[in-house]
mmCIF file of C-alpha atoms in Angstrom:
data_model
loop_
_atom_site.group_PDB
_atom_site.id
_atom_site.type_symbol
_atom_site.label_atom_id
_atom_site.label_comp_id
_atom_site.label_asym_id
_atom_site.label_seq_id
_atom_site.Cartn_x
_atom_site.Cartn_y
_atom_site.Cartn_z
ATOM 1 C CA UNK A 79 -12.827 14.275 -16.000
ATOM 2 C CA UNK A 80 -15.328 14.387 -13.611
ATOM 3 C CA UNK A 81 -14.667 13.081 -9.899
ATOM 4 C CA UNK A 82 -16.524 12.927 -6.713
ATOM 5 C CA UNK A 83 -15.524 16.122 -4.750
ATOM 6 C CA UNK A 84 -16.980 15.527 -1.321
ATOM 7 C CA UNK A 85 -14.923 13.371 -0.018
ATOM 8 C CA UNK A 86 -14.654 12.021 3.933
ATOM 9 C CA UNK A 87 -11.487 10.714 5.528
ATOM 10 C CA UNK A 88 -11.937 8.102 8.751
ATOM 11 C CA UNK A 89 -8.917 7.683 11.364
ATOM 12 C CA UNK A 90 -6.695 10.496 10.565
ATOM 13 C CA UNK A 91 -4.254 9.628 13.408
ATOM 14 C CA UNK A 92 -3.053 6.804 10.817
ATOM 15 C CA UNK A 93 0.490 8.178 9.533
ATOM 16 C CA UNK A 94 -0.450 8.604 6.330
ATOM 17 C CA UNK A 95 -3.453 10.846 6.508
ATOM 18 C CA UNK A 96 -1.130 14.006 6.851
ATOM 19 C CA UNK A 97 2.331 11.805 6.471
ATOM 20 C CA UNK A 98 4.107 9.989 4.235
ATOM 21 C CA UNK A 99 1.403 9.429 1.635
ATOM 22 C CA UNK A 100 -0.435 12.352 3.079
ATOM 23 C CA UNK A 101 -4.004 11.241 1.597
ATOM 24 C CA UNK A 102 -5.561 14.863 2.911
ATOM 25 C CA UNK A 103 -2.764 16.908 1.031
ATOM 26 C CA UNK A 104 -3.536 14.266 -2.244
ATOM 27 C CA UNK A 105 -7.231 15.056 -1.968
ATOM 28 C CA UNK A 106 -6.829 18.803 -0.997
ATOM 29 C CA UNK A 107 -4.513 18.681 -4.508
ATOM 30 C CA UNK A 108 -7.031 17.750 -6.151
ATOM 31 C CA UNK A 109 -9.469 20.335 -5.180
ATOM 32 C CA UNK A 110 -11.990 18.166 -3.768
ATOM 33 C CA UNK A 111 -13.883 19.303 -0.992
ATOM 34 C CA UNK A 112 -12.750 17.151 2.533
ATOM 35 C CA UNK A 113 -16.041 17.200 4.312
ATOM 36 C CA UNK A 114 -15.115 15.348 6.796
ATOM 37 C CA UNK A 115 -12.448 13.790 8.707
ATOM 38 C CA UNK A 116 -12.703 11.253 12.252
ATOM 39 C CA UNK A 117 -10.638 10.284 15.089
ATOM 40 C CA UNK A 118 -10.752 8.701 18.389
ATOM 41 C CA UNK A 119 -9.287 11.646 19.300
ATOM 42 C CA UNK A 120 -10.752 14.476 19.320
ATOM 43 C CA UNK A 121 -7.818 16.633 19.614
ATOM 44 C CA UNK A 122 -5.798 15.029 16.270
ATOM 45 C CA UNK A 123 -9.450 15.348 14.377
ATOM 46 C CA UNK A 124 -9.839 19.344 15.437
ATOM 47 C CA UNK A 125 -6.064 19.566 14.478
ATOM 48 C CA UNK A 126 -6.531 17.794 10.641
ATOM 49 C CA UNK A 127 -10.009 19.323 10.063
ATOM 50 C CA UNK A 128 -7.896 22.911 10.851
ATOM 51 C CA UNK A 129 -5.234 22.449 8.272
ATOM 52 C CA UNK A 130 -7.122 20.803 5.491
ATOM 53 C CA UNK A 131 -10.372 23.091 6.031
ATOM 54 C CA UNK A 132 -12.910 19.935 7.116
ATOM 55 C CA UNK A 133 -15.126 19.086 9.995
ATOM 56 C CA UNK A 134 -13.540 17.050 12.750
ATOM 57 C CA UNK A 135 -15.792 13.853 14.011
ATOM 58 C CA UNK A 136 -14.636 11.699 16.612
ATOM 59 C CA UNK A 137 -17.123 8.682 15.523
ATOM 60 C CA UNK A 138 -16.738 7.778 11.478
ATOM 61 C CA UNK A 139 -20.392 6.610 11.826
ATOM 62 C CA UNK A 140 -21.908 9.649 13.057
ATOM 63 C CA UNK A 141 -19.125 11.719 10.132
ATOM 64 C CA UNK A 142 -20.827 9.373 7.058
ATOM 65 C CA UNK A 143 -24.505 10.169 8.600
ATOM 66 C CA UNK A 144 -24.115 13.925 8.681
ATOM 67 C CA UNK A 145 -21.718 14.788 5.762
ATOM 68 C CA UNK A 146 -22.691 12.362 3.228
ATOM 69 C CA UNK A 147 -20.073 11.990 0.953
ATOM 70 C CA UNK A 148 -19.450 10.904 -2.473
ATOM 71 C CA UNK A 149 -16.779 8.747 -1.593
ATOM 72 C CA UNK A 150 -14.482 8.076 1.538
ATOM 73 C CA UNK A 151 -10.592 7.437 1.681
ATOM 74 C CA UNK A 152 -10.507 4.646 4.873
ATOM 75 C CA UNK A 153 -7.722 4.624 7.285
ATOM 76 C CA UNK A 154 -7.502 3.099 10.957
ATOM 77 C CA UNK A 155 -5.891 1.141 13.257
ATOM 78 C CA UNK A 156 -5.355 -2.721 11.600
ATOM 79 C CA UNK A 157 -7.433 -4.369 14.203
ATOM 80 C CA UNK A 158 -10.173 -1.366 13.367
ATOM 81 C CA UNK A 159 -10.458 -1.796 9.615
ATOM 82 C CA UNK A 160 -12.564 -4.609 9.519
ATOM 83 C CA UNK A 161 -15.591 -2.807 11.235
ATOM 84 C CA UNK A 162 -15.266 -0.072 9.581
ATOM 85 C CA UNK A 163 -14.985 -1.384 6.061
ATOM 86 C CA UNK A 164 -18.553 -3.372 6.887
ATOM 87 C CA UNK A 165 -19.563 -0.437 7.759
ATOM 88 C CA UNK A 166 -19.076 1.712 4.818
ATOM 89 C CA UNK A 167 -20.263 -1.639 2.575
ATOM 90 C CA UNK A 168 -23.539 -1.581 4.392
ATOM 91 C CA UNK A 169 -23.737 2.604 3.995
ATOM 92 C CA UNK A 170 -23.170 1.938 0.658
ATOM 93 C CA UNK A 171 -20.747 4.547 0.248
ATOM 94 C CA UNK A 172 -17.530 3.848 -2.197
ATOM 95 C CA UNK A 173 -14.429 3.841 -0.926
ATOM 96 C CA UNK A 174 -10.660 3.097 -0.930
ATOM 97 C CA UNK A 175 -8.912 1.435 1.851
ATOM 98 C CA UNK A 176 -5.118 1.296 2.770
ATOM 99 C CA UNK A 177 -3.947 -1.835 3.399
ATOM 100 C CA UNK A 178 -4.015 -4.169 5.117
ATOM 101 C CA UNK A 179 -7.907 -4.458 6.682
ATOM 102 C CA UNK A 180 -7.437 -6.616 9.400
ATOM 103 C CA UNK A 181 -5.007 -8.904 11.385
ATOM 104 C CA UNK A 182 -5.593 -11.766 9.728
ATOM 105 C CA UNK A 183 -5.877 -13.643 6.140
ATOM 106 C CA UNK A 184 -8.942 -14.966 7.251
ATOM 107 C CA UNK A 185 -10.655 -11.175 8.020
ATOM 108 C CA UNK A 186 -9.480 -9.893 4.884
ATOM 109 C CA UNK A 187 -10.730 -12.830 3.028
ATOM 110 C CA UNK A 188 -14.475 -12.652 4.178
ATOM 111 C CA UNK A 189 -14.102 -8.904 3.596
ATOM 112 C CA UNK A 190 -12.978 -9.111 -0.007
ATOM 113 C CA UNK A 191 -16.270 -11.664 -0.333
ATOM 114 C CA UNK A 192 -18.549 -9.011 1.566
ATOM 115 C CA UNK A 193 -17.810 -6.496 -0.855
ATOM 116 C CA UNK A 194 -18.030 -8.632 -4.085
ATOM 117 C CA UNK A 195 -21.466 -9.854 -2.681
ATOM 118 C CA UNK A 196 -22.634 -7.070 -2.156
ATOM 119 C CA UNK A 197 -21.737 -5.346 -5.612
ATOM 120 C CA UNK A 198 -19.320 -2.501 -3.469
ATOM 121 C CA UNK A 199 -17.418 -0.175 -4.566
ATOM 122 C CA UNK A 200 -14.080 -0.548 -2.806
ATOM 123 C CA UNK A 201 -10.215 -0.776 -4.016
ATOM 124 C CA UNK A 202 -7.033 -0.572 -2.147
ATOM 125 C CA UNK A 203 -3.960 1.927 -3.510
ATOM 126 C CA UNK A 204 -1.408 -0.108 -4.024
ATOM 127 C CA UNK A 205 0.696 2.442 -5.521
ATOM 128 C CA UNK A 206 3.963 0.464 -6.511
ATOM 129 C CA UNK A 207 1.442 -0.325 -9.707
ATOM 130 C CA UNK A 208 2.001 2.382 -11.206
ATOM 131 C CA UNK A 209 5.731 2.970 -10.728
ATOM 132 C CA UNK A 210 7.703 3.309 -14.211
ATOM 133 C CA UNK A 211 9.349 0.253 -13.231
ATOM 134 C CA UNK A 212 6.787 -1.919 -12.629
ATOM 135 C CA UNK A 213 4.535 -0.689 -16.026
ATOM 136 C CA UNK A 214 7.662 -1.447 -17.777
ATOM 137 C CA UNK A 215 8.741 -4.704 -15.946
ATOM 138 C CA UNK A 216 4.369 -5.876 -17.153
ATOM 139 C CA UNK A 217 4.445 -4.631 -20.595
ATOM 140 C CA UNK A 218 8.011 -6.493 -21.162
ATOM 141 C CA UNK A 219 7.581 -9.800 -19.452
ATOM 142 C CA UNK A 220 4.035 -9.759 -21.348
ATOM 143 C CA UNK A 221 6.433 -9.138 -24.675
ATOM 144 C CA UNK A 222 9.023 -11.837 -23.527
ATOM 145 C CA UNK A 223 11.593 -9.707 -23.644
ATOM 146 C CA UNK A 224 13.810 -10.747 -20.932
ATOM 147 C CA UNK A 225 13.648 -14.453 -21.845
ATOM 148 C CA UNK A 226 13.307 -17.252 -19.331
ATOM 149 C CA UNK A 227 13.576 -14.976 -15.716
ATOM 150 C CA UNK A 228 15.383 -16.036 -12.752
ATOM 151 C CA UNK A 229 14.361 -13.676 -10.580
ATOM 152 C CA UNK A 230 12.683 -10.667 -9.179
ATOM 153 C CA UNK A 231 14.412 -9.076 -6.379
ATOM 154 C CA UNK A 232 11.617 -6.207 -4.635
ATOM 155 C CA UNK A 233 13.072 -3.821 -1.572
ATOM 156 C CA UNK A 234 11.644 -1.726 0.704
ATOM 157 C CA UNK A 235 13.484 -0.818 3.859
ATOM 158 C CA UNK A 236 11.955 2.207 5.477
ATOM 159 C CA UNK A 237 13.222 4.092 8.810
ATOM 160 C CA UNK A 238 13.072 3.308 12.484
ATOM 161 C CA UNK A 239 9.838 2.640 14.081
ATOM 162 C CA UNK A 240 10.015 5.906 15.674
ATOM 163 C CA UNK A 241 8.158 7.718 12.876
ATOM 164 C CA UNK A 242 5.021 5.817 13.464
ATOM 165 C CA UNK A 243 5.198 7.636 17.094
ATOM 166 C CA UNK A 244 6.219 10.826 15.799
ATOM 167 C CA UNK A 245 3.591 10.693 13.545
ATOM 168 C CA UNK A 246 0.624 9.768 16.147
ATOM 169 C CA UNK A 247 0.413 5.792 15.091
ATOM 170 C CA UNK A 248 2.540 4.161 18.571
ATOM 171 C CA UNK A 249 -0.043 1.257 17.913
ATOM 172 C CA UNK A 250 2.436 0.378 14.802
ATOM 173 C CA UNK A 251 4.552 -1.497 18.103
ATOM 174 C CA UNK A 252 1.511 -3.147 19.121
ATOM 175 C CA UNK A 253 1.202 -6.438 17.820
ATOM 176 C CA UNK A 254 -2.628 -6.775 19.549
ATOM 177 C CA UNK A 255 -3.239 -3.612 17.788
ATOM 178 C CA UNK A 256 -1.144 -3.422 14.542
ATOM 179 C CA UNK A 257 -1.282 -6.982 13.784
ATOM 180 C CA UNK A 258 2.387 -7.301 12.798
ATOM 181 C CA UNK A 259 4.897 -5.500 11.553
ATOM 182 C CA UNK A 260 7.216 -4.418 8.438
ATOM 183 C CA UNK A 261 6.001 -7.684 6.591
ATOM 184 C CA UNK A 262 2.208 -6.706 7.041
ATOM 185 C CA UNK A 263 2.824 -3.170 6.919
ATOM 186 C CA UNK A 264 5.039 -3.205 3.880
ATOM 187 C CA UNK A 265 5.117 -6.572 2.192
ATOM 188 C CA UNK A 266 1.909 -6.336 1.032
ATOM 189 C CA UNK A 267 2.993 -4.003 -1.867
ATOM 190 C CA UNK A 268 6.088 -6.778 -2.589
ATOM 191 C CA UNK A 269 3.414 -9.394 -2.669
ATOM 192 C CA UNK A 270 1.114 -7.430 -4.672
ATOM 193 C CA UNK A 271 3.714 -6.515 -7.002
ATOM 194 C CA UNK A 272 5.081 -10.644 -7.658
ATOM 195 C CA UNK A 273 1.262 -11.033 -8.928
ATOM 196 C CA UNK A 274 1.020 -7.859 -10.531
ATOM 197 C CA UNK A 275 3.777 -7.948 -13.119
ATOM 198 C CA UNK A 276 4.101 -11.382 -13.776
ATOM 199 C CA UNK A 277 0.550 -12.207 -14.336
ATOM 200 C CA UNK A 278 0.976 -15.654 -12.089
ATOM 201 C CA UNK A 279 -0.303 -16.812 -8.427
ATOM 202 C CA UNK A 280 3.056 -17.497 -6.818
ATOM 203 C CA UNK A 281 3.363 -19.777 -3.693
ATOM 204 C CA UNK A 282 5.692 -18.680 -0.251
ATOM 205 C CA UNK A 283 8.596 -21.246 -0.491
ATOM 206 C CA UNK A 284 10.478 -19.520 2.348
ATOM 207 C CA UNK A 285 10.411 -16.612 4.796
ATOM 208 C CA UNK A 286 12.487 -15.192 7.677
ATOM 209 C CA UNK A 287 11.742 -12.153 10.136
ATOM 210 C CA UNK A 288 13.868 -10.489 12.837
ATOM 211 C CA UNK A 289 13.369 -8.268 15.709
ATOM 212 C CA UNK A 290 16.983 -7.660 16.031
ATOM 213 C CA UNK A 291 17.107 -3.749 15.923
ATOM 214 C CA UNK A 292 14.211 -2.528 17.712
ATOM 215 C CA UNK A 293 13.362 -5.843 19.827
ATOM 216 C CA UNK A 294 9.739 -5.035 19.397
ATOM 217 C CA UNK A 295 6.398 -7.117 19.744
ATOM 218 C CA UNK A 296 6.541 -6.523 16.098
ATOM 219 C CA UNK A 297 9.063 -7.633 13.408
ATOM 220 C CA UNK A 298 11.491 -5.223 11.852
ATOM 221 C CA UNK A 299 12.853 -6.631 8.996
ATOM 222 C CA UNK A 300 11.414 -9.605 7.192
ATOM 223 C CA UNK A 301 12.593 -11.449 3.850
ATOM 224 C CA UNK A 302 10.248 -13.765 1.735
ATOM 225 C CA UNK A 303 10.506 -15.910 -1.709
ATOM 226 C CA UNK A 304 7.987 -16.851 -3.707
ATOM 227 C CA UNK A 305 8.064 -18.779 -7.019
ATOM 228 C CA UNK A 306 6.040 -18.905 -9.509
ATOM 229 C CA UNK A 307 3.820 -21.827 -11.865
ATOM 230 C CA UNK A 308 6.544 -21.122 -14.191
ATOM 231 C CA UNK A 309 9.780 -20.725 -11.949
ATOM 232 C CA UNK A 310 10.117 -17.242 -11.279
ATOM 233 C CA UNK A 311 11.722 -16.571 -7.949
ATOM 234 C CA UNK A 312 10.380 -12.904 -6.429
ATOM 235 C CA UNK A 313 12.184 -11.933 -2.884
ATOM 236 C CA UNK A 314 10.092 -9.292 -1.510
ATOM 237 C CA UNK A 315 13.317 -7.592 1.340
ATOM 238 C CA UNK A 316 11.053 -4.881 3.690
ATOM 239 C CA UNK A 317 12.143 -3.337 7.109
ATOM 240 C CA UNK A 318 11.909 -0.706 9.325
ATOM 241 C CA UNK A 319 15.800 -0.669 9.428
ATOM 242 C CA UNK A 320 16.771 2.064 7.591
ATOM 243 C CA UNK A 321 18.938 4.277 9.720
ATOM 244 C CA UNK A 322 18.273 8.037 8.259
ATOM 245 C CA UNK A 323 15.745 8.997 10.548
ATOM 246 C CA UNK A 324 14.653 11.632 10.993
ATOM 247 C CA UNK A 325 15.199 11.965 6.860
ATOM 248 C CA UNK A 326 12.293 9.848 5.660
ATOM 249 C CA UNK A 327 14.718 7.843 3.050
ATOM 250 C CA UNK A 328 13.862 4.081 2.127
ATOM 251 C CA UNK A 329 16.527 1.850 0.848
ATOM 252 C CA UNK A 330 15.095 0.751 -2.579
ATOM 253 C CA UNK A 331 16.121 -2.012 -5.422
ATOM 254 C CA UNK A 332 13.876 -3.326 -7.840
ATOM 255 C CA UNK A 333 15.455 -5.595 -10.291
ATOM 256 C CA UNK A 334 14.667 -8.208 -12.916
ATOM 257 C CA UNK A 335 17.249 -10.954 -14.124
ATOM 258 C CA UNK A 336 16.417 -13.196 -17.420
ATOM 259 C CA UNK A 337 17.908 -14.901 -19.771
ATOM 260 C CA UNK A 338 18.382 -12.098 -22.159
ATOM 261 C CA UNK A 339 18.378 -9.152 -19.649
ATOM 262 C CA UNK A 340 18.894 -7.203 -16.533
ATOM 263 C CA UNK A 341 16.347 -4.547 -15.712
ATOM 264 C CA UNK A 342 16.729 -2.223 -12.567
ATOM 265 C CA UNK A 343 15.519 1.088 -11.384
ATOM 266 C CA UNK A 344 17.513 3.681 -11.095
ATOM 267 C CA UNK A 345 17.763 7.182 -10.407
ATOM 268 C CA UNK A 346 15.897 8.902 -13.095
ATOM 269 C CA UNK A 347 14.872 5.588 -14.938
ATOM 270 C CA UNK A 348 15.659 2.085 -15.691
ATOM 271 C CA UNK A 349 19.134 0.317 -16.490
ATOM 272 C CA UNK A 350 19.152 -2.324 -18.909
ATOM 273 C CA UNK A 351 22.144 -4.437 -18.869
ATOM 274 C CA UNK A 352 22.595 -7.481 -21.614
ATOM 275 C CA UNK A 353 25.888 -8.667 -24.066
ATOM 276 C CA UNK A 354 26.992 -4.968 -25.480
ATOM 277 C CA UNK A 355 23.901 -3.315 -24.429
ATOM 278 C CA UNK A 356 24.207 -0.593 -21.144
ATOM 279 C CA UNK A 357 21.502 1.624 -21.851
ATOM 280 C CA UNK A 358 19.550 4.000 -19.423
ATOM 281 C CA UNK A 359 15.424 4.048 -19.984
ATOM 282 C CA UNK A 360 14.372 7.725 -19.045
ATOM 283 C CA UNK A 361 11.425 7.896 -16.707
ATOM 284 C CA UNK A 362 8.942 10.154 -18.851
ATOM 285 C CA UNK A 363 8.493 13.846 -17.728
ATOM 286 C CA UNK A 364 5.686 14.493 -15.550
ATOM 287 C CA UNK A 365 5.078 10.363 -14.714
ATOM 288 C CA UNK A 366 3.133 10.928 -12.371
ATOM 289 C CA UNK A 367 3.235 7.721 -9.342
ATOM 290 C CA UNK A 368 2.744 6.663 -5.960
ATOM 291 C CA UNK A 369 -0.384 7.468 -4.208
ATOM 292 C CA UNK A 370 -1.611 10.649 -5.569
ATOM 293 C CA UNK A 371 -1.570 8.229 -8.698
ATOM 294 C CA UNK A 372 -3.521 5.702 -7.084
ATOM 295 C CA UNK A 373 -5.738 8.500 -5.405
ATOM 296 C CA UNK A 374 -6.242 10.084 -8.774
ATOM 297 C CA UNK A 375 -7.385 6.616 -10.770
ATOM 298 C CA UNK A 376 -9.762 5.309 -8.116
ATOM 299 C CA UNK A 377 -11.347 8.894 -8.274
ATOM 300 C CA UNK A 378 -11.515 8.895 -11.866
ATOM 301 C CA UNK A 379 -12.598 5.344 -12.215
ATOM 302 C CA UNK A 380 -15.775 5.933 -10.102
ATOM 303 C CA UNK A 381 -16.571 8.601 -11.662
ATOM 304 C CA UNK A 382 -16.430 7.341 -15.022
ATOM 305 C CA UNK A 383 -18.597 4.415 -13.569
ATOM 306 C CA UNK A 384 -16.013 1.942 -13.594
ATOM 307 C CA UNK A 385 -14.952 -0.106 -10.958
ATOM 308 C CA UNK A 386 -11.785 0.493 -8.737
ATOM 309 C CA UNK A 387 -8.494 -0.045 -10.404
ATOM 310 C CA UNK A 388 -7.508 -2.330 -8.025
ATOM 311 C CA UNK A 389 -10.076 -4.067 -6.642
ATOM 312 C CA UNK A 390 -10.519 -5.406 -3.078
ATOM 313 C CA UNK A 391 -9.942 -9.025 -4.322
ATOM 314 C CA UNK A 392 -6.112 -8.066 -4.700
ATOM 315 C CA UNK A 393 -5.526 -6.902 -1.070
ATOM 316 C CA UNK A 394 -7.156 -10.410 -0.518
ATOM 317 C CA UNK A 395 -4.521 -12.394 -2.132
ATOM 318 C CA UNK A 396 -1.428 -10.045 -1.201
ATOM 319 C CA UNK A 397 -2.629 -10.803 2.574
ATOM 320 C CA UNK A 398 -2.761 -14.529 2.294
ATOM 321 C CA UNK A 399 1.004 -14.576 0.868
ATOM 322 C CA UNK A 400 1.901 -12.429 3.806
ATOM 323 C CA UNK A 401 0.045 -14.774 6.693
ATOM 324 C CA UNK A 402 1.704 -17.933 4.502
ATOM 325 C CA UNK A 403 5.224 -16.031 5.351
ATOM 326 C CA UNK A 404 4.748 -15.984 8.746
ATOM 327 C CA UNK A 405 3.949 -19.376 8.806
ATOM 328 C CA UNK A 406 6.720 -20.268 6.803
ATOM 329 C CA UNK A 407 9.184 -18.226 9.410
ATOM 330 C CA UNK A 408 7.676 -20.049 12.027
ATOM 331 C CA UNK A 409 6.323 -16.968 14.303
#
């Protein structure tokens, strides 16, 4: 399979350039060649160009003029990624974004419209996609399998806030900056996920946010429902509440209920409860998830000469269900 090897990274003081989802490590994986990577400051670029072998920039314009890469894995501040997406649309470079592009619904929405306008090649990695839960959870509401469903239950509590300082992102606790907080930063992959498996355009019918642990500008734990045209309640749980740190654990459920069935992930695979059925669905040897998944397919996909996997119309809509849960928890 043939991808594009010269790849440039913008904004590596985001966490997950060289944490969590480590995009240079993914990239470096695959063997491509990181030619390369921008900051604002010029001491995280040197450090990140030193361990993954690239060229430090501190201006992503001047890195995309004088490298010219194939294709460019976008990271920045929240209130940054707007300019810089435009950017790379009018370069006319390809590219993958994290979420979310901007601090607003509004933002994201014009930028999803820039790109379809102008026939660009952008996606966004949400990873949960390709989880063996939620390919299963697709494939068997698509079958009917479960029956009429009640619910959805998605959860993603992650650790303290502290890791986005210890991992050069303190902007994270800056709502001018970040935008907001565990529901933008994380819900987006709950929201994406309601859409993604069931095939349907829910609607917010309630949300709730606290600031109770860390008393931040920001939120730290946030709870929204959303139904569905045909009934399906999906409660998308995410926080910043999780207190293992410095362990990077997340407290995790994902869970379907129907009429005929109860599917959940657990460790190793997927439980299915129903009348004399307790049965454990083994994940399949070398599934491979997450983002070097996501990495991986939007790679592949361009250069097959397809378009991205997941297009930039997606982060659009998971955006809008997060700005309609804020208005819905009345902050």
């Amino acid at each position: 399979m043939t991808i594009p090897k010269r790849v440039a990274v913008t904004e590596v003081s985001h966490w997950h350039a060289a944490y969590d989802a480590s995009y240079l490590r993914i990239l470096r994986d695959l063997e491509c060649d990181i030619v390369g990577v921008s900051d604002r400051s010029a001491q995280i670029a040197g450090a990140r160009a030193e361990r993954f072998g690239s060229t430090p920039f501190t201006d992503y314009r001047q890195m995309i003029e004088a490298t010219k890469p194939e294709f460019v894995v976008a990271l920045g501040r929240h209130c940054d990624m707007p300019e810089i997406f435009r950017f790379l649309v009018g370069a006319g470079v390809p590219f993958i974004m994290e979420k979310p592009w901007g601090t607003d619904a509004e933002t994201v929405a014009d930028l999803a419209r820039l790109a379809a306008v102008k026939g660009a090649w952008v996606g966004v990695p949400f990873m949960a996609r390709y989880s063996f839960w939620a390919v299963t959870v697709k494939r068997m509401i698509e079958a009917g399998e479960f029956g009429k469903i009640s619910h959805i239950f998605f959860r993603g509590i992650r650790p303290t806030m502290r890791r986005y300082v210890e991992w050069d992102s303190p902007w994270m606790a800056d709502k001018s900056l970040a935008g907001g907080g565990a529901l933008l930063n994380l819900g987006g992959h709950g929201f994406d996920m309601a859409r993604f498996v069931t095939g349907e355009e829910p609607g917010v019918v309630s949300a709730v946010v606290s600031r109770q642990v860390h008393e931040g500008e920001v939120e730290d734990y946030a709870l929204a429902t959303l139904r569905t045209p045909s009934g399906i309640l999906f409660h998308n749980e995410v926080g910043y509440t999780m207190p293992t740190w410095p362990p990077n654990e997340t407290d995790g459920e994902q869970k379907v209920a129907g009429e005929r069935l109860l599917l959940r992930q657990v460790p190793g695979g997927l439980q299915v409860l129903a009348p004399g059925r307790d049965e454990i669905i083994p994940q399949p040897a070398g599934w491979q998830a997450g983002y070097p998944r996501a990495v991986r397919e939007a790679l592949e996909a361009y250069g097959r000469g397809d378009p991205p996997p997941i297009p930039a119309s997606e982060c659009a809509h998971a955006v809008r269900l997060i700005f309609e849960s804020y208005r819905a928890s009345a902050v």
